[in-house]
Short mmCIF file of C-alpha atoms and ligand atoms in Angstrom, two decimals:
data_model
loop_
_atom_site.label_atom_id
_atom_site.label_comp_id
_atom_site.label_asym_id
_atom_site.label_seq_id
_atom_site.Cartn_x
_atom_site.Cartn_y
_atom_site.Cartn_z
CA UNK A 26 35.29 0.63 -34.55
CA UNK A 27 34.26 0.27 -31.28
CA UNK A 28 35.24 2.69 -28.72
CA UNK A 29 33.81 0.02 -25.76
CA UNK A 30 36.41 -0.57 -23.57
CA UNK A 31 35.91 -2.67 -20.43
CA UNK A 32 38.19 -0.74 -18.48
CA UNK A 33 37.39 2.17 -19.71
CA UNK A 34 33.33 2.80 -19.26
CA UNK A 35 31.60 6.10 -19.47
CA UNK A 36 28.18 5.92 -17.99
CA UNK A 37 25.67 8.50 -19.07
CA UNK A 38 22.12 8.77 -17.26
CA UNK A 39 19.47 10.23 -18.70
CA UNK A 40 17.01 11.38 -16.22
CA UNK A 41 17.88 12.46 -12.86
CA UNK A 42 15.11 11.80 -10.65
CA UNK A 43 14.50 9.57 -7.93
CA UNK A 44 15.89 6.88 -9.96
CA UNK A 45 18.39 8.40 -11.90
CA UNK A 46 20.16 10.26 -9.58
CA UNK A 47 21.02 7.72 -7.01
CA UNK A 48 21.94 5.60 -9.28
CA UNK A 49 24.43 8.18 -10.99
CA UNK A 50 26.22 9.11 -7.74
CA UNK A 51 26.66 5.22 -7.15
CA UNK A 52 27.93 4.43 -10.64
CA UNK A 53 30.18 7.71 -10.19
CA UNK A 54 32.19 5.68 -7.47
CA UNK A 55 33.61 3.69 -10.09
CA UNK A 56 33.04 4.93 -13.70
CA UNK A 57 33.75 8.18 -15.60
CA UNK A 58 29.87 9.45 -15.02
CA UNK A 59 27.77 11.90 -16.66
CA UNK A 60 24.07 13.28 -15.65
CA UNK A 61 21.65 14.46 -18.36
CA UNK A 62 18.55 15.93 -17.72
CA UNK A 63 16.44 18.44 -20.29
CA UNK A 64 14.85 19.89 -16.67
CA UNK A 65 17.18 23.03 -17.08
CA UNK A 66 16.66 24.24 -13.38
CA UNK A 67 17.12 20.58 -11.95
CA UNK A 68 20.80 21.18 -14.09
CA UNK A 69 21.22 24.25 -12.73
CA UNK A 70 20.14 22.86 -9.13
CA UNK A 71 22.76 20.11 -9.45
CA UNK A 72 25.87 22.46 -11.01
CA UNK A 73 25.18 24.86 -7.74
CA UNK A 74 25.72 21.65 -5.71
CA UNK A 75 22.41 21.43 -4.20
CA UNK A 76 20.60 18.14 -4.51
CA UNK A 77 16.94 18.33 -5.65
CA UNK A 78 15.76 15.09 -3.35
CA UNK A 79 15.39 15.21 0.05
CA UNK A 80 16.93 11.48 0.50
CA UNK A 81 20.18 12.77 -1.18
CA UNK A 82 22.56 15.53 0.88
CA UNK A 83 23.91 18.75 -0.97
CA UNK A 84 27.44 17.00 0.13
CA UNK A 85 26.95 14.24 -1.83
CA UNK A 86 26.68 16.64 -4.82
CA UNK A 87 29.50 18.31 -4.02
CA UNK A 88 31.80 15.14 -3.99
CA UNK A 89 30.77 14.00 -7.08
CA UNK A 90 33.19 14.03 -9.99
CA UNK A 91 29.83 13.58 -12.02
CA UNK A 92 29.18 16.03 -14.66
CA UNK A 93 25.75 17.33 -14.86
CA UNK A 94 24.54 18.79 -18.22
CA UNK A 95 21.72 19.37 -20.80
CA UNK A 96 23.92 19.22 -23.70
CA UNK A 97 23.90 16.33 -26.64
CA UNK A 98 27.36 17.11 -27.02
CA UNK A 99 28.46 16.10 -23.18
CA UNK A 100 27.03 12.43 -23.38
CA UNK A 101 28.79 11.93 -27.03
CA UNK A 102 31.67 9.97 -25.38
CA UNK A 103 29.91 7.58 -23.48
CA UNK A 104 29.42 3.78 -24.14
CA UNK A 105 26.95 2.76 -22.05
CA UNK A 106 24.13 4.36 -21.20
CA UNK A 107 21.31 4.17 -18.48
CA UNK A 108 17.88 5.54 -19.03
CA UNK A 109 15.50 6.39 -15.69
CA UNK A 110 12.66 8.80 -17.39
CA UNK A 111 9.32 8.99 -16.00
CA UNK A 112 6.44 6.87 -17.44
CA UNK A 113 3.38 8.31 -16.44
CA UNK A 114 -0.19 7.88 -17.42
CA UNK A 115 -2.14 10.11 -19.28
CA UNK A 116 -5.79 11.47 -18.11
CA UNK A 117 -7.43 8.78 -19.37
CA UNK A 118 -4.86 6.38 -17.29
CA UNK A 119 -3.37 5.20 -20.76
CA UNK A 120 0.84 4.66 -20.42
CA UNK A 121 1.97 8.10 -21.47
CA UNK A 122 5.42 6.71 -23.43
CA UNK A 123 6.66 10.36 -25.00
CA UNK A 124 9.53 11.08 -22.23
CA UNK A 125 10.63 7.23 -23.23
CA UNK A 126 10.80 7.94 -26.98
CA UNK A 127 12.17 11.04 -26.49
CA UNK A 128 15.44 9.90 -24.41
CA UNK A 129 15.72 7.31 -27.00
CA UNK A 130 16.16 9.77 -30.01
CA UNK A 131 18.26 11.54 -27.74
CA UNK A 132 20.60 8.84 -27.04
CA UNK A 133 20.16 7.34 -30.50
CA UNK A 134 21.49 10.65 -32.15
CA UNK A 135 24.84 9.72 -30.04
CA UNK A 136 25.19 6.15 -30.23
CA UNK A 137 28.10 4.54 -31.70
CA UNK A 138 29.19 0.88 -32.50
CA UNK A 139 29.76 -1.39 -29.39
CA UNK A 140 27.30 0.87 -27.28
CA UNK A 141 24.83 -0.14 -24.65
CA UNK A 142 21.67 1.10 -23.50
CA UNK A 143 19.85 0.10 -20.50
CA UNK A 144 16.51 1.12 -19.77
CA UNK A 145 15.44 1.30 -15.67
CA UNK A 146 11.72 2.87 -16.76
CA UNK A 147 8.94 0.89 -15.58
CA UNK A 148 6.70 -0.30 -18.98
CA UNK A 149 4.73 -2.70 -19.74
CA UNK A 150 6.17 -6.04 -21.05
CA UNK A 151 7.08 -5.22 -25.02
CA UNK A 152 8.23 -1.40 -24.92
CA UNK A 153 11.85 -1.20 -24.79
CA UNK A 154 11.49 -3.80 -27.28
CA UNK A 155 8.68 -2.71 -29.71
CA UNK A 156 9.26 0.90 -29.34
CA UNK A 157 12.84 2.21 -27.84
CA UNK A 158 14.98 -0.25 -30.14
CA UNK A 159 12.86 0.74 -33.36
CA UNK A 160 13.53 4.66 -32.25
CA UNK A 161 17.41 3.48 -31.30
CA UNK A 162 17.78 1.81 -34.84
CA UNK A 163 15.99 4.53 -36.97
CA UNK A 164 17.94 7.62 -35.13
CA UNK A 165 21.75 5.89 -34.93
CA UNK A 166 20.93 4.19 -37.92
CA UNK A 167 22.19 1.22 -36.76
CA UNK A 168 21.39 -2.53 -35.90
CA UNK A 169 20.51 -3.99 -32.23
CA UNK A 170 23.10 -6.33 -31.42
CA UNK A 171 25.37 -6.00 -34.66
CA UNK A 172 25.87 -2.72 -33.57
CA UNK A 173 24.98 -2.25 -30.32
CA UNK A 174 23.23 -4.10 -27.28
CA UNK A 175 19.75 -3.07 -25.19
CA UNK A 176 18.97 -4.03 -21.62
CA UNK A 177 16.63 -3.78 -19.27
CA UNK A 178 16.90 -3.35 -15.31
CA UNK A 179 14.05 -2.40 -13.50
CA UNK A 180 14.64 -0.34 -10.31
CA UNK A 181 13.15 -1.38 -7.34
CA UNK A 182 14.05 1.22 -4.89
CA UNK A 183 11.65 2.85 -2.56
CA UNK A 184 12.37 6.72 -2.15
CA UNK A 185 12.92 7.48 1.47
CA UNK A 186 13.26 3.79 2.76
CA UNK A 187 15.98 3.88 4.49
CA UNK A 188 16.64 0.26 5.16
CA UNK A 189 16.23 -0.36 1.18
CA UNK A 190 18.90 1.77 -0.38
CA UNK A 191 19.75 1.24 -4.30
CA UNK A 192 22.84 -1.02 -3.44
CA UNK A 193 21.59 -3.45 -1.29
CA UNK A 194 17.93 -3.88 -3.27
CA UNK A 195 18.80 -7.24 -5.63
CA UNK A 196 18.59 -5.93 -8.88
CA UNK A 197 17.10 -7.78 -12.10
CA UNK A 198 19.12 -7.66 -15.11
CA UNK A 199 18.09 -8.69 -19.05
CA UNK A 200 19.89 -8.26 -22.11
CA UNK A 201 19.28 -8.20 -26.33
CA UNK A 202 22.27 -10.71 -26.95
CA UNK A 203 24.53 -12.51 -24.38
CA UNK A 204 27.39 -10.86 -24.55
CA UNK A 205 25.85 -7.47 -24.08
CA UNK A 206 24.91 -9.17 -20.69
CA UNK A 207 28.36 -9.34 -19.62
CA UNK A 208 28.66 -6.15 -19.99
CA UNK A 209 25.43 -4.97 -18.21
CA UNK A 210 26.54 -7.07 -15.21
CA UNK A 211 29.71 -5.54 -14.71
CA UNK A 212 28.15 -2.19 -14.81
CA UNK A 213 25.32 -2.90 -11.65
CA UNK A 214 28.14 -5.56 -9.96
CA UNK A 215 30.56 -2.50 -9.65
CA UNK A 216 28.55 -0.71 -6.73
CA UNK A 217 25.39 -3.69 -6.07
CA UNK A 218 26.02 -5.23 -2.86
CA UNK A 219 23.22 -7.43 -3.53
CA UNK A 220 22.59 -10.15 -5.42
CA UNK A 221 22.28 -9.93 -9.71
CA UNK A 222 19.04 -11.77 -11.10
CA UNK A 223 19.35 -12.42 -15.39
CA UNK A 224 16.16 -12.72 -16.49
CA UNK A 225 16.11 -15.33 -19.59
CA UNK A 226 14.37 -11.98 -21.36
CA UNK A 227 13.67 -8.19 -21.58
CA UNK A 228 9.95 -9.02 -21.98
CA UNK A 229 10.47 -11.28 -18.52
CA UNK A 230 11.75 -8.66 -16.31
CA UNK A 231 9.54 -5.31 -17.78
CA UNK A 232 7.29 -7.88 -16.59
CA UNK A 233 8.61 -9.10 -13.47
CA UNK A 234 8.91 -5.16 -12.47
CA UNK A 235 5.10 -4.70 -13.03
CA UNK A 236 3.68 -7.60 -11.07
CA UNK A 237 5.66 -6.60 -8.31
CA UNK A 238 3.99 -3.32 -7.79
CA UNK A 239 0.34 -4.88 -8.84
CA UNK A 240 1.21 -7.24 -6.44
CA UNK A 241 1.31 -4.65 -3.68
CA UNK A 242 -1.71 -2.52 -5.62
CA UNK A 243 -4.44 -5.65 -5.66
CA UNK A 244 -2.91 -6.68 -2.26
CA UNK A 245 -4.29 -3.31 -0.45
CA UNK A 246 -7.07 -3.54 -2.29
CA UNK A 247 -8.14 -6.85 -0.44
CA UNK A 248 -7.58 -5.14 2.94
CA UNK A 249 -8.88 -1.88 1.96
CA UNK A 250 -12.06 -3.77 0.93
CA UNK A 251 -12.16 -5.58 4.15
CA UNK A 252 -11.69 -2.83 6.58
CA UNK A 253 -14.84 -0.66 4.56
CA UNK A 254 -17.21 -4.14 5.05
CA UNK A 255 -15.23 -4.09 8.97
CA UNK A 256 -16.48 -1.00 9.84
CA UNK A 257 -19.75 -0.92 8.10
CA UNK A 258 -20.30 -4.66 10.36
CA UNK A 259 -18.49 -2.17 13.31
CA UNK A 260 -15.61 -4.95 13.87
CA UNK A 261 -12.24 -3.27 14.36
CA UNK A 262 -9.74 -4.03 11.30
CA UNK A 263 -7.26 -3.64 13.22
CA UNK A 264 -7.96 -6.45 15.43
CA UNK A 265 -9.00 -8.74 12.79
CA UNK A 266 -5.38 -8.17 10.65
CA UNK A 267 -3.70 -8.65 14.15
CA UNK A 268 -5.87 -11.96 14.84
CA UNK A 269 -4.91 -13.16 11.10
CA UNK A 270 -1.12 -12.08 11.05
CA UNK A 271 -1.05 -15.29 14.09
CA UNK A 272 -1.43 -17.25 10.78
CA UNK A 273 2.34 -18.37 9.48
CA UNK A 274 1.70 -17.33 5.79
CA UNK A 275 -1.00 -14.17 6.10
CA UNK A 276 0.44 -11.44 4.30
CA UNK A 277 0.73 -8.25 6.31
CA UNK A 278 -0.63 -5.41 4.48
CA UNK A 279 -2.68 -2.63 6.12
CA UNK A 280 -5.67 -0.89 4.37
CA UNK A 281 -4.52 2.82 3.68
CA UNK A 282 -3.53 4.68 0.45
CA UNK A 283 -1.82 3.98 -2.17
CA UNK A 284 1.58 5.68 -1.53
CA UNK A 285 4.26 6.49 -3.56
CA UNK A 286 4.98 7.30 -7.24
CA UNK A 287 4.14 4.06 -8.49
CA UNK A 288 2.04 1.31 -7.36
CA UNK A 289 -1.00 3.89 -8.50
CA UNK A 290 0.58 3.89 -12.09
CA UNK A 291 2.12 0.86 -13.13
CA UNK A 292 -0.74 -1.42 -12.91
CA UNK A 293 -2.14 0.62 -15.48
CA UNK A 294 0.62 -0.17 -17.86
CA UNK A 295 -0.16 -3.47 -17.72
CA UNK A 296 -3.83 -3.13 -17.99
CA UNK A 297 -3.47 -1.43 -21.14
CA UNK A 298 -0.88 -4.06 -22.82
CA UNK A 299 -3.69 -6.64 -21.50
CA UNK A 300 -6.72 -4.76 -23.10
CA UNK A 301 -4.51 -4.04 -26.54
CA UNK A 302 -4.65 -8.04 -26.74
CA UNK A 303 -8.04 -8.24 -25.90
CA UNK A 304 -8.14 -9.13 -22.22
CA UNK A 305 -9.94 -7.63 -19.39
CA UNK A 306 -7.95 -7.72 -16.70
CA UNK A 307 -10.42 -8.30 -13.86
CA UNK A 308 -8.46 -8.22 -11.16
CA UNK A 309 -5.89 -5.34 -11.83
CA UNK A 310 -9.15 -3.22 -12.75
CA UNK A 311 -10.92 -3.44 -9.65
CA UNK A 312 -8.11 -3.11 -7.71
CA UNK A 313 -7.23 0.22 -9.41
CA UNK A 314 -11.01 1.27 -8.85
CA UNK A 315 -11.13 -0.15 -5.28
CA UNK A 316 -8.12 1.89 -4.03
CA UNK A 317 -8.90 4.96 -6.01
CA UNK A 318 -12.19 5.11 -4.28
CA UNK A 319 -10.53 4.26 -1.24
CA UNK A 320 -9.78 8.29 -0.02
CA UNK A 321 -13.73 9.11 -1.22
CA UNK A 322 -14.71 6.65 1.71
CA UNK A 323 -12.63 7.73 4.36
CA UNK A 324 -13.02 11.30 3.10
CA UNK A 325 -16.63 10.82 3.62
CA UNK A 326 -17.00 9.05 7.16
CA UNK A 327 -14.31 12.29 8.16
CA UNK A 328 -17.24 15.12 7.33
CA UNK A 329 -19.80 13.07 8.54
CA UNK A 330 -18.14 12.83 11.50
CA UNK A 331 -17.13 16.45 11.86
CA UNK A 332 -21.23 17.24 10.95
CA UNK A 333 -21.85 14.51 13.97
CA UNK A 334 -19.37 16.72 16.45
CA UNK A 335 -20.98 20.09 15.04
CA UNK A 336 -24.36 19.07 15.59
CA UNK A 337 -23.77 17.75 18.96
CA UNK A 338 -21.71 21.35 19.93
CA UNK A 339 -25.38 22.86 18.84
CA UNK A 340 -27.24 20.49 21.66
N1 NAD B 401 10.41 6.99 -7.87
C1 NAD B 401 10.32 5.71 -7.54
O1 NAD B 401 10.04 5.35 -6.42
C2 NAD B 401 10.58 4.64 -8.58
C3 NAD B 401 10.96 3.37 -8.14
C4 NAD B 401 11.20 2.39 -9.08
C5 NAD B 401 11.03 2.67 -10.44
N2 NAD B 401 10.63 3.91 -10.84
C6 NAD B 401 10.49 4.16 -12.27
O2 NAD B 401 11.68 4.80 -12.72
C7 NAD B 401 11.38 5.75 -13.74
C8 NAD B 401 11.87 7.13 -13.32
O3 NAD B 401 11.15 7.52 -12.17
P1 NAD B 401 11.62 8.72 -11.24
O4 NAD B 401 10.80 8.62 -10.02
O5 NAD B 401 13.10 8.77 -11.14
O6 NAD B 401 11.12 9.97 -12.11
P2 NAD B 401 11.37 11.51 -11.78
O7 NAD B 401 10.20 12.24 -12.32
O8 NAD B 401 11.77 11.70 -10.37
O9 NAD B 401 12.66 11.86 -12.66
C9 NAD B 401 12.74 11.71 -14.02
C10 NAD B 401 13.71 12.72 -14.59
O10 NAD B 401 13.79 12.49 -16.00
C11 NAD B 401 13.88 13.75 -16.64
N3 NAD B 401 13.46 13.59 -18.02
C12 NAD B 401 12.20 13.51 -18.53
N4 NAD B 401 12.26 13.33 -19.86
C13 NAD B 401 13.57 13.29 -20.19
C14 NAD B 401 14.27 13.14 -21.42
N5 NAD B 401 13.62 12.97 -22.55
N6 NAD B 401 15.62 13.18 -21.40
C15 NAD B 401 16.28 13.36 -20.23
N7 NAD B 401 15.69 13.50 -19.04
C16 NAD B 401 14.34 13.47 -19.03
C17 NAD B 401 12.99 14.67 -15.82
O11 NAD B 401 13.33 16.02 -16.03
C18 NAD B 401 13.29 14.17 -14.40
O12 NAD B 401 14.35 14.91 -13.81
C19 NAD B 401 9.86 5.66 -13.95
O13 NAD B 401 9.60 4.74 -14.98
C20 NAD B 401 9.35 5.11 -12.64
O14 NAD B 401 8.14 4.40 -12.78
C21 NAD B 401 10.44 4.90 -9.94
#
């Protein structure tokens, strides 16, 4: 029997980082909420009412009806629920997927009939389908979509942006099977005051997610590039993006570093999907490489221009 009820969801998150936790104290607003996290001092952090992210107030901990926990037996009752784990690389900037599988048992071990689980993780296009569902099936011992529906929703949001904040970002959805679609909408249209995108698959929009942050990645590349040949040819960067920008569809990105927790990752998830069916991936490579090397250059003209200043104190 199903214990879905439309009018009656319990949300658990599993993961309560930048992604997670925003996202729980929005979905608290309007559903029966719970927090998981196996980070026992981020628990602790949370239970004590202070919020570990500097973007979130201690208040908004407070208020929350949410109920933060580390115990299997606290999500039990919950029918949908929302995974936002990290997916980091590994040294050898290969997609390190063992926080992913590991949530997935997790929830798995508590999944019942009529369930959903959405994934938010950024992965390249064929994980929550090649990998979480398998782990799903084999630990709850159940079918995908006879028994209970997958989605995937990227998350977009930019920590600290302030003009970006989770409800307002438009947020893609995908689904397993239509009518776990319905469901997933309801869930994200309770607190999105944004617009709802369904992409036709989950393969579409794990994919979507990455070439939006490669996008970004190959884009500073280009400029990062350009401003090392700039100032080698001592003509000012700055004046040339200026003198381009005039143009009506030059896109405005300024050399610098790579900020953030993910445009330096993701790429790299998609490299390695590309590479495990035998294509190079030119262009995300040298990207990667060119703003990698990108803080050796400036580094560099930095200390030769301190040993410029120090050897002209000497004269
Ligand atoms: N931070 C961002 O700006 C951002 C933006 C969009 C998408 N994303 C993506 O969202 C995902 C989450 O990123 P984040 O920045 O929130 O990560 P984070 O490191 O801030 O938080 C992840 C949380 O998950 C917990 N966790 C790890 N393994 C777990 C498990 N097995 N069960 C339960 N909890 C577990 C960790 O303890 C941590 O508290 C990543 O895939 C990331 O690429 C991040």
């Amino acid at each position: 029997m199903s214990k879905l009820n439309n009018n009656e969801l319990k949300v658990g998150v599993i993961g309560l980082g930048y992604v997670g936790l925003p996202l729980a104290l929005h979905l608290d607003r309007f559903f029966c909420t719970v927090g998981y996290d196996i980070n026992d001092e981020k628990i602790n952090q949370l239970l004590l009412g202070k919020s570990p992210i500097d973007d979130i107030k201690d208040t908004e901990i407070c208020n929350s009806k949410i109920l933060f926990t580390r115990e299997l037996c606290d999500i039990k009752e919950c029918n949908i629920y929302i995974i936002a784990v990290p997916t980091p690389i590994d040294n050898f900037n290969r997609p390190d997927l063992s926080p992913l599988e590991s949530a997935s048992e997790t929830v798995g071990k508590v999944l019942l009939p009529g369930d959903v689980v959405i994934y938010e993780s950024t992965v390249y296009p064929g994980v929550t389908e090649e990998i979480c569902i398998p782990i799903l099936e084999k630990t709850s011992k159940m079918k995908l979509n006879d028994d209970f529906g997958v989605g995937y929703s990227p998350e977009r949001v930019n920590p600290g942006d302030a003009e970006h904040p989770i409800d307002k970002i438009d947020k893609i959805i995908s689904s397993s099977s239509k009518k776990y679609l319905d469901i997933i909408r309801c869930v994200y249209s309770s607190f999105l005051d944004s617009k709802i995108y369904c992409a036709p698959t989950i393969k579409i929009a794990e994919a979507a997610k990455i070439l939006e942050n490669t996008q970004r990645d190959v884009n500073i590349a280009l400029v990062n590039e350009f401003s090392i040949i700039c100032h080698e040819l001592q003509i000012d960067i700055k004046e040339v993006l200026s003198a381009a920008k005039t143009k009506w569809n030059f896109l405005d990105f300024q050399p610098g570093f790579v900020g953030g927790h993910c445009i330096g990752v993701d790429p790299y998830y998609m490299i390695h999907k590309s590479q495990q069916i035998g294509i190079s991936p030119e262009v995300m490579l040298v990207s990667r490489k060119t703003n990698n090397n990108y803080p050796n250059y400036i580094g560099n003209k930095i200390v030769k221009k301190i040993l410029e200043l120090g050897l002209d104190i000497k004269k």
